[in-house]
Coordinates of C-alpha atoms in Angstrom, one line a residue:
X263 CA 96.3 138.6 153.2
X264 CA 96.0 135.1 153.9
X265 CA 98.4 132.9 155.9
X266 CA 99.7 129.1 155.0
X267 CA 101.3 127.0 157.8
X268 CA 104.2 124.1 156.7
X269 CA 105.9 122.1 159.6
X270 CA 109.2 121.0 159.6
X271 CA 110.0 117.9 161.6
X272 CA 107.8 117.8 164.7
X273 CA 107.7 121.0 166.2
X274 CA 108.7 123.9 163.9
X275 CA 106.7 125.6 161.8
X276 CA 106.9 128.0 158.0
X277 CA 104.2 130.7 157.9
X278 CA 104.1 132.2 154.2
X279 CA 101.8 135.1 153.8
X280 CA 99.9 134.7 150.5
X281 CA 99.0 137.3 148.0
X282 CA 95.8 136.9 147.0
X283 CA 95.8 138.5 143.0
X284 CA 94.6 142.0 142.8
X285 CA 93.4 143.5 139.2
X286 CA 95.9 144.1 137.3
X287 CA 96.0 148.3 136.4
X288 CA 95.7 147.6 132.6
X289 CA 92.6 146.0 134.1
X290 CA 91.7 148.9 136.1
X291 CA 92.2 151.2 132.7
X292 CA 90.5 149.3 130.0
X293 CA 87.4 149.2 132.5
X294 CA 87.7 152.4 132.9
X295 CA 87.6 153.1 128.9
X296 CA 84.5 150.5 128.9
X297 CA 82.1 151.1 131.6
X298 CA 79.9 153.8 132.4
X299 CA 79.3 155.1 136.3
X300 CA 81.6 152.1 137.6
X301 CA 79.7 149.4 136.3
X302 CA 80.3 147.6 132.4
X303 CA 77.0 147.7 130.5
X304 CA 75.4 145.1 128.2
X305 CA 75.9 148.1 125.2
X306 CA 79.7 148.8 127.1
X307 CA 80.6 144.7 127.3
X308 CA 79.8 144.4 123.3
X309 CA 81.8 147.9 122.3
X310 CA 84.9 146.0 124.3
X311 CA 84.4 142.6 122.4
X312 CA 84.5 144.6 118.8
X313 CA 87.1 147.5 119.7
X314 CA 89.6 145.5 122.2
X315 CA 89.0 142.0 121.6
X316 CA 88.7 142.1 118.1
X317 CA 85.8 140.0 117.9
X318 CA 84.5 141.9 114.9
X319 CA 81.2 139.6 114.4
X320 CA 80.1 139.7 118.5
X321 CA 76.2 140.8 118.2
X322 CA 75.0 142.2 121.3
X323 CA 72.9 139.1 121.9
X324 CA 76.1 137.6 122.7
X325 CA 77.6 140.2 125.0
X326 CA 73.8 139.6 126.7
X327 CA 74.5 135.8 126.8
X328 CA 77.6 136.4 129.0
X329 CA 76.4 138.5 131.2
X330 CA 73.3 135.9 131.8
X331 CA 76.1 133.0 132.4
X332 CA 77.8 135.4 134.8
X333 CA 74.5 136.1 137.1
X334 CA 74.9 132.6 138.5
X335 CA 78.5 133.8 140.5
X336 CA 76.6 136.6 142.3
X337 CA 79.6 139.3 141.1
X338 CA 77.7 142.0 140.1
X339 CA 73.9 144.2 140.6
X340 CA 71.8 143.7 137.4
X341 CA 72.6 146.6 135.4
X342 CA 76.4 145.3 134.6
X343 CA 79.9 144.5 135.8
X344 CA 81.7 146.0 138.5
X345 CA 85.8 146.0 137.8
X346 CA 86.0 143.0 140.1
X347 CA 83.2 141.0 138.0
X348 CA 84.9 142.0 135.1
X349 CA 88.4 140.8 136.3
X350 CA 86.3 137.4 136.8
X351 CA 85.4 137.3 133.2
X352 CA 88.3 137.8 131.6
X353 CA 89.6 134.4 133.6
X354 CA 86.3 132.3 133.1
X355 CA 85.7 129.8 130.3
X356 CA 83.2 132.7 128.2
X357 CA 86.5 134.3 127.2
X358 CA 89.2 131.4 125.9
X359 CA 92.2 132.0 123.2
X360 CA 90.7 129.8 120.4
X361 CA 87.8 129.2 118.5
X362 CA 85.0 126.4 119.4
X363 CA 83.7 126.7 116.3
X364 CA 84.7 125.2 112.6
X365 CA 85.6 127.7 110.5
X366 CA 88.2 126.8 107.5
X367 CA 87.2 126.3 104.4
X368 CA 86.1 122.5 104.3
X369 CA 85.2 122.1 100.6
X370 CA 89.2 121.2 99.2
X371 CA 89.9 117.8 98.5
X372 CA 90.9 115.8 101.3
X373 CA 94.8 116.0 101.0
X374 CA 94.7 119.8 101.8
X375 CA 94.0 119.0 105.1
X376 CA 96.6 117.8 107.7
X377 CA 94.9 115.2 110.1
X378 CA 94.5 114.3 113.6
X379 CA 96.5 111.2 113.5
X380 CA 97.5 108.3 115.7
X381 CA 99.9 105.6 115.4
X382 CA 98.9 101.5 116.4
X383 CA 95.8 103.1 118.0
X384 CA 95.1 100.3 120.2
X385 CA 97.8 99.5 121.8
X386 CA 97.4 100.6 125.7
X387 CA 101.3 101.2 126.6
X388 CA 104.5 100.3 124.9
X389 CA 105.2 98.9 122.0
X390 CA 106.3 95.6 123.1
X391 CA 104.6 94.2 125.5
X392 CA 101.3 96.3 126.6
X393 CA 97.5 95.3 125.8
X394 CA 95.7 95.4 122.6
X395 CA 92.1 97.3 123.8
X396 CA 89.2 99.2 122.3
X397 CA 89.8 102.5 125.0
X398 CA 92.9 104.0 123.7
X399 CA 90.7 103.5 120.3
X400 CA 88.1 105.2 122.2
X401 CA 89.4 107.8 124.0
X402 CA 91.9 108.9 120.7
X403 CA 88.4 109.5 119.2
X404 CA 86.5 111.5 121.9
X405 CA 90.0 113.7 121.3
X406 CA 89.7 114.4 118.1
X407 CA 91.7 111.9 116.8
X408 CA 90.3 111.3 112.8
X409 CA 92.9 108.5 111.6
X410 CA 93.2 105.3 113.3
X411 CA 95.9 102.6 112.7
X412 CA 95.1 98.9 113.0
X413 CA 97.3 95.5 112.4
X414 CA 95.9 92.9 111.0
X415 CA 97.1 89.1 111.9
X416 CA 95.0 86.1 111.7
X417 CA 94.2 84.4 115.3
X418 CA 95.9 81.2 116.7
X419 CA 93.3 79.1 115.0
X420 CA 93.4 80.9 111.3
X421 CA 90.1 81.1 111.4
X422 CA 89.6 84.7 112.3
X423 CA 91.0 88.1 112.6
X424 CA 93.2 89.9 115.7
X425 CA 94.8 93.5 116.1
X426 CA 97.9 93.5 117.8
X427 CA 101.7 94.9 117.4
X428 CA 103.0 91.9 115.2
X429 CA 106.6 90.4 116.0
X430 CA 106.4 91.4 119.8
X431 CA 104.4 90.4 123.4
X432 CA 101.4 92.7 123.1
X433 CA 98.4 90.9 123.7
X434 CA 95.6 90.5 120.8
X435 CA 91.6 91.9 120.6
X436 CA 89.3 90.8 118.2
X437 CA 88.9 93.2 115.1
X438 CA 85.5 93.4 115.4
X439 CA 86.0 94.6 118.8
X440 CA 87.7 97.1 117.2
X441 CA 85.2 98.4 114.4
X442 CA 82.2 98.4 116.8
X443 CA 84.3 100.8 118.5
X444 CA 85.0 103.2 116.3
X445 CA 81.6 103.0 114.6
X446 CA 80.3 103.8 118.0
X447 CA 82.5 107.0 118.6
X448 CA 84.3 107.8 115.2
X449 CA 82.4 110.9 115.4
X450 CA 81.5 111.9 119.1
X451 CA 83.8 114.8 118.7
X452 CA 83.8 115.7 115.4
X453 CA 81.4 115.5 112.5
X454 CA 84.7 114.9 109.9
X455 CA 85.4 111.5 108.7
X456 CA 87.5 109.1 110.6
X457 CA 89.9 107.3 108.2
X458 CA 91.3 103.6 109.8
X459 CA 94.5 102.8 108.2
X460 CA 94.7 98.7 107.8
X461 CA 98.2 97.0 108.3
X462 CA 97.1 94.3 106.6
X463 CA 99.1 90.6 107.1
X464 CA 96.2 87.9 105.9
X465 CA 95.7 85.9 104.1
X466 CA 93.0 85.6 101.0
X467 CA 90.0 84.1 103.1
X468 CA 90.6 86.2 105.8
X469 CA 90.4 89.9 103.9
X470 CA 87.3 88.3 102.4
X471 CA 86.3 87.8 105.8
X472 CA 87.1 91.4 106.8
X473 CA 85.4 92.8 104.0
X474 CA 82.3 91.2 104.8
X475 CA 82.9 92.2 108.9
X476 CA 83.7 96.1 107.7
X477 CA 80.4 96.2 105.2
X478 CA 78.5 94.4 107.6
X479 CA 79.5 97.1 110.6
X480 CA 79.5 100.2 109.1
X481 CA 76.9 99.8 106.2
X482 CA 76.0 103.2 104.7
X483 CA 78.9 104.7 106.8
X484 CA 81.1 103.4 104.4
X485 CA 82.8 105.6 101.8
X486 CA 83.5 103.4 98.6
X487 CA 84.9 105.9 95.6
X488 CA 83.2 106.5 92.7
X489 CA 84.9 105.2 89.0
X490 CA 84.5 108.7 87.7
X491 CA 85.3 111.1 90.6
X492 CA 87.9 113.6 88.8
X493 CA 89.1 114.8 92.4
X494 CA 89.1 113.6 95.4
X495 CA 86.2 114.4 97.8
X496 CA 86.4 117.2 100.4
X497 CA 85.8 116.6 104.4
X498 CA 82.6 118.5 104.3
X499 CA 81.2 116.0 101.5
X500 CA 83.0 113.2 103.8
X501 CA 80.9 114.0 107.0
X502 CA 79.9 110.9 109.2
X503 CA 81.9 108.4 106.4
X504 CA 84.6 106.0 106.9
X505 CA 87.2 105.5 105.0
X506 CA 89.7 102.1 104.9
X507 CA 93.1 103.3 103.4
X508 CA 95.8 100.3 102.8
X509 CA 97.4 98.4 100.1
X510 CA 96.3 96.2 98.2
X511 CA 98.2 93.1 100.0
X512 CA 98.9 89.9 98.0
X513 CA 98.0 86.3 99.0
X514 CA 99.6 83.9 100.4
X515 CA 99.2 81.2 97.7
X516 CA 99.0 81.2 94.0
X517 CA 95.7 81.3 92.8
X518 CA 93.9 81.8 89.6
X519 CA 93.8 85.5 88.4
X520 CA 92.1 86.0 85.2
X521 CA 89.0 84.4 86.8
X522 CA 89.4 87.0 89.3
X523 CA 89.7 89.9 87.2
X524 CA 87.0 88.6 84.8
X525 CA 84.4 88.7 87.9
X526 CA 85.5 92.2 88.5
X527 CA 83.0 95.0 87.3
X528 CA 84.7 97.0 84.5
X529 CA 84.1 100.3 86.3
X530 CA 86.1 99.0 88.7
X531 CA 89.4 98.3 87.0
X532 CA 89.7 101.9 85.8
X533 CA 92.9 103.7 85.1
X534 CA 94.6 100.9 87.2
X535 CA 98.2 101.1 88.4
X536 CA 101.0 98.7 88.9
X537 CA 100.0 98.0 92.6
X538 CA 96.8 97.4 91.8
X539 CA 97.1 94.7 88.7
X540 CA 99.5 93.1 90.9
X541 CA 97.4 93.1 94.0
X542 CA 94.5 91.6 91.7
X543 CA 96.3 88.3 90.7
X544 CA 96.8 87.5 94.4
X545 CA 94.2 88.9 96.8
X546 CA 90.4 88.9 97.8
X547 CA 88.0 91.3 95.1
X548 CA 85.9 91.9 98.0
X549 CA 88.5 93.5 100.1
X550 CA 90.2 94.8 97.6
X551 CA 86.6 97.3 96.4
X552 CA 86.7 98.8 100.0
X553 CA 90.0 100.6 100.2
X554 CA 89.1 104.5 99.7
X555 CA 92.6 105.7 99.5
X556 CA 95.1 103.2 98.0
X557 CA 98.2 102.6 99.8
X558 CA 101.6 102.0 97.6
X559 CA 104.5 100.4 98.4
X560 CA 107.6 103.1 98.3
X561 CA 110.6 102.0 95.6
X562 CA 113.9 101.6 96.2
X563 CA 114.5 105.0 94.2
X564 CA 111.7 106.8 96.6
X565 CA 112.2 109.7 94.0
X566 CA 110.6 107.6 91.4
X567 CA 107.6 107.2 93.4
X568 CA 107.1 110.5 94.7
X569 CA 107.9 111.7 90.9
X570 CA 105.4 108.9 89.7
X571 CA 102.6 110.6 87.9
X572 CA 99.4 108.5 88.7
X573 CA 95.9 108.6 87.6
X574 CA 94.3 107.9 91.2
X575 CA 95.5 109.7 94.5
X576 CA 98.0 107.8 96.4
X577 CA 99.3 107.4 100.1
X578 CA 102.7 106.8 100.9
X579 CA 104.5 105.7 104.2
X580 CA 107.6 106.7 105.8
X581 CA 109.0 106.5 108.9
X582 CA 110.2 109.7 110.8
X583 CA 114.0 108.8 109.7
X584 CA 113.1 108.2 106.0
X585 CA 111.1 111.2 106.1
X586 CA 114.3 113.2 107.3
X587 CA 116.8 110.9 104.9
X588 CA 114.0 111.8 102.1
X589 CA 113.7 116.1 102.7
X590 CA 117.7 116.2 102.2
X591 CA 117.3 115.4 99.0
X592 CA 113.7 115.2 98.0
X593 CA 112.2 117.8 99.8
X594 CA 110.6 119.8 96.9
X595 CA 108.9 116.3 95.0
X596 CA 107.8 115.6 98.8
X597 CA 105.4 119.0 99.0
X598 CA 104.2 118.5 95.8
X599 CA 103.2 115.2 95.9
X600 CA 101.7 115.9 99.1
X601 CA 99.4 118.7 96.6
X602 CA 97.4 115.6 95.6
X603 CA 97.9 112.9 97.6
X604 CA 98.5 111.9 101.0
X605 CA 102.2 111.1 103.0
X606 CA 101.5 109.4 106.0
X607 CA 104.6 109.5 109.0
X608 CA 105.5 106.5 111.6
X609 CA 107.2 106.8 114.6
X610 CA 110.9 104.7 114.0
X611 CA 111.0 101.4 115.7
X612 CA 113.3 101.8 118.2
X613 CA 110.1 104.0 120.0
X614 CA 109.1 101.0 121.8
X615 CA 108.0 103.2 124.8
X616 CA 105.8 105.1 122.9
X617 CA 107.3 108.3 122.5
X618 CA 107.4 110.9 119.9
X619 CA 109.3 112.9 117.2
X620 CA 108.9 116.7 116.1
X621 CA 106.3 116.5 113.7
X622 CA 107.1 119.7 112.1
X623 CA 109.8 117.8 109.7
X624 CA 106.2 116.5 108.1
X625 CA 104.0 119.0 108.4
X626 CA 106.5 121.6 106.6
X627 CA 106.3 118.6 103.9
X628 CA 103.0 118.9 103.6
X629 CA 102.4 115.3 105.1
X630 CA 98.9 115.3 106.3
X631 CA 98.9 112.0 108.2
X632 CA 101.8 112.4 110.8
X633 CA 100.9 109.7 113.4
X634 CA 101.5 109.5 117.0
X635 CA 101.8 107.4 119.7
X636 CA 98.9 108.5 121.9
X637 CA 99.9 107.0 125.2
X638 CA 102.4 108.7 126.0
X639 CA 102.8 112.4 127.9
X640 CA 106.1 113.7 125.9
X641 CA 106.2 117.6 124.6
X642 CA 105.6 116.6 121.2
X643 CA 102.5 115.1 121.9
X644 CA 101.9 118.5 123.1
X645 CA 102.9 119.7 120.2
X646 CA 100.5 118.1 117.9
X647 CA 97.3 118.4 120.3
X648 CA 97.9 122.0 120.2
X649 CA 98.1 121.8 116.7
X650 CA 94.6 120.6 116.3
X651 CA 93.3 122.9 119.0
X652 CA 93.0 124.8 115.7
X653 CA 89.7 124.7 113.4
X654 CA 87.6 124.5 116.7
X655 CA 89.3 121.0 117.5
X656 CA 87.4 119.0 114.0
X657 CA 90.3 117.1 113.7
X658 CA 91.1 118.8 110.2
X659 CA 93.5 121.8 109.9
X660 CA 93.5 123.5 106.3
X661 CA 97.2 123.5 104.8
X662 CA 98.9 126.8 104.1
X663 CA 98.1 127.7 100.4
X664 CA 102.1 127.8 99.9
X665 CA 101.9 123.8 100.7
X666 CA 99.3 122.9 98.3
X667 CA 99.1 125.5 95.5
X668 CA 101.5 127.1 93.0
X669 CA 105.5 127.2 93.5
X670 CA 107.0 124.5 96.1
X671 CA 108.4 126.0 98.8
X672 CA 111.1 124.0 101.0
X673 CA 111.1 125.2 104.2
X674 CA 113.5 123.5 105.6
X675 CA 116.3 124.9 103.6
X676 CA 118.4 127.0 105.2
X677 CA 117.2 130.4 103.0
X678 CA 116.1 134.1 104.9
X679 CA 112.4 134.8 105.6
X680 CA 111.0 137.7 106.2
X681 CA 109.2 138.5 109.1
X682 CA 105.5 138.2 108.2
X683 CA 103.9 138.9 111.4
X684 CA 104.7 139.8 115.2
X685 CA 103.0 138.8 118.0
X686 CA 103.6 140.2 121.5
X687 CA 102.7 137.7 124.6
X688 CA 101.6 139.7 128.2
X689 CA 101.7 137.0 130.7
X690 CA 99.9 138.9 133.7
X691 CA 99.6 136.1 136.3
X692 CA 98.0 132.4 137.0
X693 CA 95.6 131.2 139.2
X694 CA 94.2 127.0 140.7
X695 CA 96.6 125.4 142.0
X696 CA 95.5 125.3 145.3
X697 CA 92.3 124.4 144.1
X698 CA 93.5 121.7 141.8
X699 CA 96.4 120.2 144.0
X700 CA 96.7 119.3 148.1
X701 CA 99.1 121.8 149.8
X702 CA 102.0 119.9 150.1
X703 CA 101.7 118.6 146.2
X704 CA 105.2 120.9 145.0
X705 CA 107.0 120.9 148.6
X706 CA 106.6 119.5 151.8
X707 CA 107.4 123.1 153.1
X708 CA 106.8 126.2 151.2
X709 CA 104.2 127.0 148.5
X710 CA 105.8 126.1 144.8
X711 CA 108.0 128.9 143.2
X712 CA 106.1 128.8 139.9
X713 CA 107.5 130.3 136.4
X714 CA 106.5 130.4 133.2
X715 CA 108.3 128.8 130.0
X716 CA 107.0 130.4 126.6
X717 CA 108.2 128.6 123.0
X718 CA 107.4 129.5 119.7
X719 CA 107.2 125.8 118.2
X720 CA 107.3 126.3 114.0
X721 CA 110.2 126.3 111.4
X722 CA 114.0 126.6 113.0
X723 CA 114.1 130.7 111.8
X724 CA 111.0 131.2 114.3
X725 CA 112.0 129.1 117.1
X726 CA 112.8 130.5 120.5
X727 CA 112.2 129.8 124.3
X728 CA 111.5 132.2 126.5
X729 CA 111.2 132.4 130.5
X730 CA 109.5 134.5 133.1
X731 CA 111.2 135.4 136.6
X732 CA 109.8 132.8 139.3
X733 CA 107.4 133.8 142.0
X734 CA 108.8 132.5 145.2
X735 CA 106.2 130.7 147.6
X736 CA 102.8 131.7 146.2
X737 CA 100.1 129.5 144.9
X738 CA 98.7 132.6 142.3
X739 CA 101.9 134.4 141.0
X740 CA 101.3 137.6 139.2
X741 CA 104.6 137.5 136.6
X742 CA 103.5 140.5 134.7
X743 CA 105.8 140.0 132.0
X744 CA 105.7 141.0 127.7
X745 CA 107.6 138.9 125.6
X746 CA 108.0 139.8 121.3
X747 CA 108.2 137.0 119.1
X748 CA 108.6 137.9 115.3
X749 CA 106.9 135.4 112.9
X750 CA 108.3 134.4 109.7
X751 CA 105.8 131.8 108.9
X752 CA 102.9 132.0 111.4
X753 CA 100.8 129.6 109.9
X754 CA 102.8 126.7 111.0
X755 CA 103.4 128.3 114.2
X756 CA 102.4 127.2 117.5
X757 CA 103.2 128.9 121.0
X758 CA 104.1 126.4 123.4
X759 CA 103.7 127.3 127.8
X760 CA 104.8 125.3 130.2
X761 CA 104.7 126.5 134.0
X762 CA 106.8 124.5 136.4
X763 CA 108.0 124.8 140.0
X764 CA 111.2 126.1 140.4
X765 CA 113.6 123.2 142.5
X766 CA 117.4 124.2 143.2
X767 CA 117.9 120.9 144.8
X768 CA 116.1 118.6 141.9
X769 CA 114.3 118.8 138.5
X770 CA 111.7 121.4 138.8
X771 CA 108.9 120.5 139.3
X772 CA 106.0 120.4 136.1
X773 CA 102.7 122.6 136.7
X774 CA 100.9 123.1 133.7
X775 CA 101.0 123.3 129.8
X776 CA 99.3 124.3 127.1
X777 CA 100.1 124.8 123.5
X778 CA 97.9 126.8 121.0
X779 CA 98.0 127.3 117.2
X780 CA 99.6 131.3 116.9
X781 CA 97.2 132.1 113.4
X782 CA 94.2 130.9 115.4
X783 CA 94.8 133.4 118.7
X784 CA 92.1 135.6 119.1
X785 CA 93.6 139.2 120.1
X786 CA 93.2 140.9 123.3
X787 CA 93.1 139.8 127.0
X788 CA 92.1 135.9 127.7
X789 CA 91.4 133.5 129.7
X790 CA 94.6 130.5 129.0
X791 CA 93.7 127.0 131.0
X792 CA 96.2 124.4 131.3
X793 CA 96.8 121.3 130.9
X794 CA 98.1 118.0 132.3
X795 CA 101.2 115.7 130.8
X796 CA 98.7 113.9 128.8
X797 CA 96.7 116.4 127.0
X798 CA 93.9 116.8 129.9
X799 CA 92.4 119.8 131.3
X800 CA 92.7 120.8 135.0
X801 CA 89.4 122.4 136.6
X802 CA 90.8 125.6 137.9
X803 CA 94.7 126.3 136.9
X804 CA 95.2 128.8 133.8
X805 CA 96.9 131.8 132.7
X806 CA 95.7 135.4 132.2
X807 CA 97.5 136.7 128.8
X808 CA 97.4 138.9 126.2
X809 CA 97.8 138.8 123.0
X810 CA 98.5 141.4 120.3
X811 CA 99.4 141.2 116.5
X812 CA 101.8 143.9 115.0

């Protein structure tokens, strides 16, 4: 048992005594099922992967390929895994909730996918008076992040083109800045294409002059649709592409149209749409042949447009209030125009410190482009990186098959569901705080009383928050608690932990989250890191849990 010393004032002293975590008996037992003579075999390490774990396709290569990464720790004598090595394993990195690897079906059209999605991606702060900067651009990429939002204003001078937050103090950088940027890193963490969304306030000269900057950068990377594509591509035949998605914007000053349209190829002008005849008479050819996914203007009567039967897939834009104004009414035309085209979400204005909204009012809409404000550290942001944990963290999560096939389903009407699934949560004990923080990091005298917060994030019938007991004064606290949550639609589901240190005087004190996609949870016992307020991962704090379906 080891001892911790706190003073208080100059010349008193706390001594806590510190448990140090032992193995858990369900531990001891499933060892005991698993191993042969007190040690776990190579043969005995793959039987537990495929009978306990549930990893059905584990190949005894890969049950040899831990134990290889294990040698290097010293925990156990060449023939296999004594219980304590074992213990070890089941907290290491070799034995994590979730997938690393791809594995939905990647061959639907694009708008069957919901994406990784940020919201004036370049912005380094607020919304009203931060910098304009190529690393939040950056970093949002190296994340995951698949669709990036930039506004487009001409420079002081007219003579060239700026991002920045329009109407407000946020300082400018150059859009070609901005384009190296993501052609450099659009797909460092993930092979999917990276879609920029163009706010686009220029005039004529200038979107010439960006087309000729966007061709110019990303060359071959470019995706330009063909006249007689039927359907819109998938993300596997997208790989390494980027796609420009904005409306056709209108000039500035009257010009002459028909000698416009008549220079325009005639396998370009197919199937045409209001937007889009309109668009011709007043802005640049060249900018206009770039745009892969055609942004409309919504109506007035935003039933007409989402009722609006069009020969070429569409994105729409609403903020997070119109989105909510829209469902009451609307909520059924929503999902299935969302079945073949895209709905993109915006944070409201009033968000000017970069905060979020619950996403799920999209998502359960079938919106695939929800975006975010990426500098900030609220829960929802939580919310939607652990919502792209999912699919091995591509930045594409398949839609449920009831958002883009068949019957519309609206789940945000207030009808019963049945319960689908069940999934019950053993939360044995966590460990690294002490190696991740300096002693006094919770309280200037005692080790932190740490608990657990568990919340099933989905549609209102699944939500609930749950808590385990707190652990007074100990840096690894073994909870060993089971929770039950029943799942009426786990697709959508995610399960949301937060561990904090428990504070009677003040606001207790946050330790640790994590939030994980519920239908991607591999069964069994596993090894749960955490995570800061913005998303990062600490070195050594995580969670021992299981997790069983029934």
């Amino acid at each position: 048992m080891l001892k911790q010393h706190f003073r208080v004032c100059c010349c008193f002293w706390r001594h806590f005594n510190l448990v140090s975590p032992q193995v858990h008996g369900d531990i001891k037992e499933i060892f005991q099922q698993y191993s042969e003579d007190e040690l776990m075999t190579v043969n005995n390490l793959h039987t537990f992967l495929k009978d306990f774990q549930k990893e059905y396709d584990a190949s005894k290569e890969q049950a040899q390929e831990i134990m290889n990464n294990l040698r290097h720790l010293h925990l156990f004598p060449r023939k296999g895994l004594h219980v304590e090595a074992f213990f070890r394993y089941l907290l290491s990195d070799h034995n994590l909730p979730l997938s690393t690897k791809v594995h939905h079906d990647m061959k639907a059209p694009l708008y069957h996918y919901f994406m990784y999605t940020g919201h004036n991606s370049y912005l380094t702060g607020n919304q009203v008076y931060s910098k304009s900067s190529i690393r939040p651009i950056v970093k949002a990429l190296r994340k995951g992040v698949r669709v990036i939002e930039l506004d487009l204003w001409p420079n002081s001078r007219k003579t060239g083109v700026n991002v920045l937050h329009g109407g407000t103090f946020t300082a400018p950088v150059k859009l070609s800045k901005c384009l190296i940027a993501i052609k450099d890193n659009a797909f460092s963490a993930s092979a999917y294409p990276v879609i920029i969304t163009f706010e686009d306030h220029l005039p004529q000269e200038l979107q010439t002059k960006v087309a000729q900057m966007v061709k110019g950068i990303f060359g071959e990377m470019l995706y330009q649709p063909k006249p007689d594509s039927q359907e819109f591509p998938s993300p596997e035949e997208l790989k390494k592409k980027i796609i420009i998605s904005t409306k056709p914007p209108k000039e500035h000053l009257e010009s002459q149209s028909e000698n416009r349209v008549q220079n325009l190829q005639e396998d370009q002008l197919y199937d045409l749409g209001e937007d889009e005849e309109e668009a011709l008479q007043y802005s640049s050819p060249e900018y206009l042949h770039l745009i892969g996914i055609h942004a409309e203007k919504v109506r007035s009567n935003i039933g007409e447009s989402l009722r609006a039967e069009r020969g070429k897939v569409r994105r729409l834009s609403l903020s997070e209030q119109e989105l909510k104004d829209v469902a009451k009414d609307h909520g059924d035309h929503l999902v299935r125009f969302t079945q073949q085209n895209f709905l993109r979400i915006y944070p409201k204005g009033s968000r000017v410190d970069s905060s979020n909204y619950n996403p799920f009012v999209g998502w359960t809409h079938g919106a695939q482009m929800v975006a975010f404000n990426m500098q900030g550290d609220d829960k929802y942001l939580w919310i939607m990186q652990g919502m792209f944990r999912a699919n091995g963290g591509c930045g594409y999560v398949k839609k449920p098959d009831f958002l883009t096939f068949g019957e519309v389903r609206d789940l945000s009407r207030a009808e019963p569901l049945e319960v689908k699934k069940t999934l019950k949560v053993k939360i044995y004990m966590g460990e690294g705080w002490l190696r991740e923080f300096y002693l006094t990091h919770f309280d200037w005298f005692s080790p932190p009383d740490l608990y657990a917060e568990m919340s099933v994030i989905g549609v209102a019938a699944d939500s609930i928050k749950i808590s385990t007991r707190k652990i007074d004064d100990q840096w690894e606290p073994m909870w060993d608690q089971e929770f039950t949550f029943e799942l009426r639609v786990p697709e959508l589901a995610l399960l949301l932990i937060i561990v904090n240190d428990y504070d009677t005087l003040k606001e207790h004190e946050f330790a640790g989250q994590t939030c994980l996609p519920i239908s991607e949870l591999r069964p069994g016992i596993r090894s749960v890191p955490l995570h800061d307020r913005s998303g990062n991962r600490y070195r050594h704090v995580r969670l021992l849990v299981r997790f069983q379906f029934v």
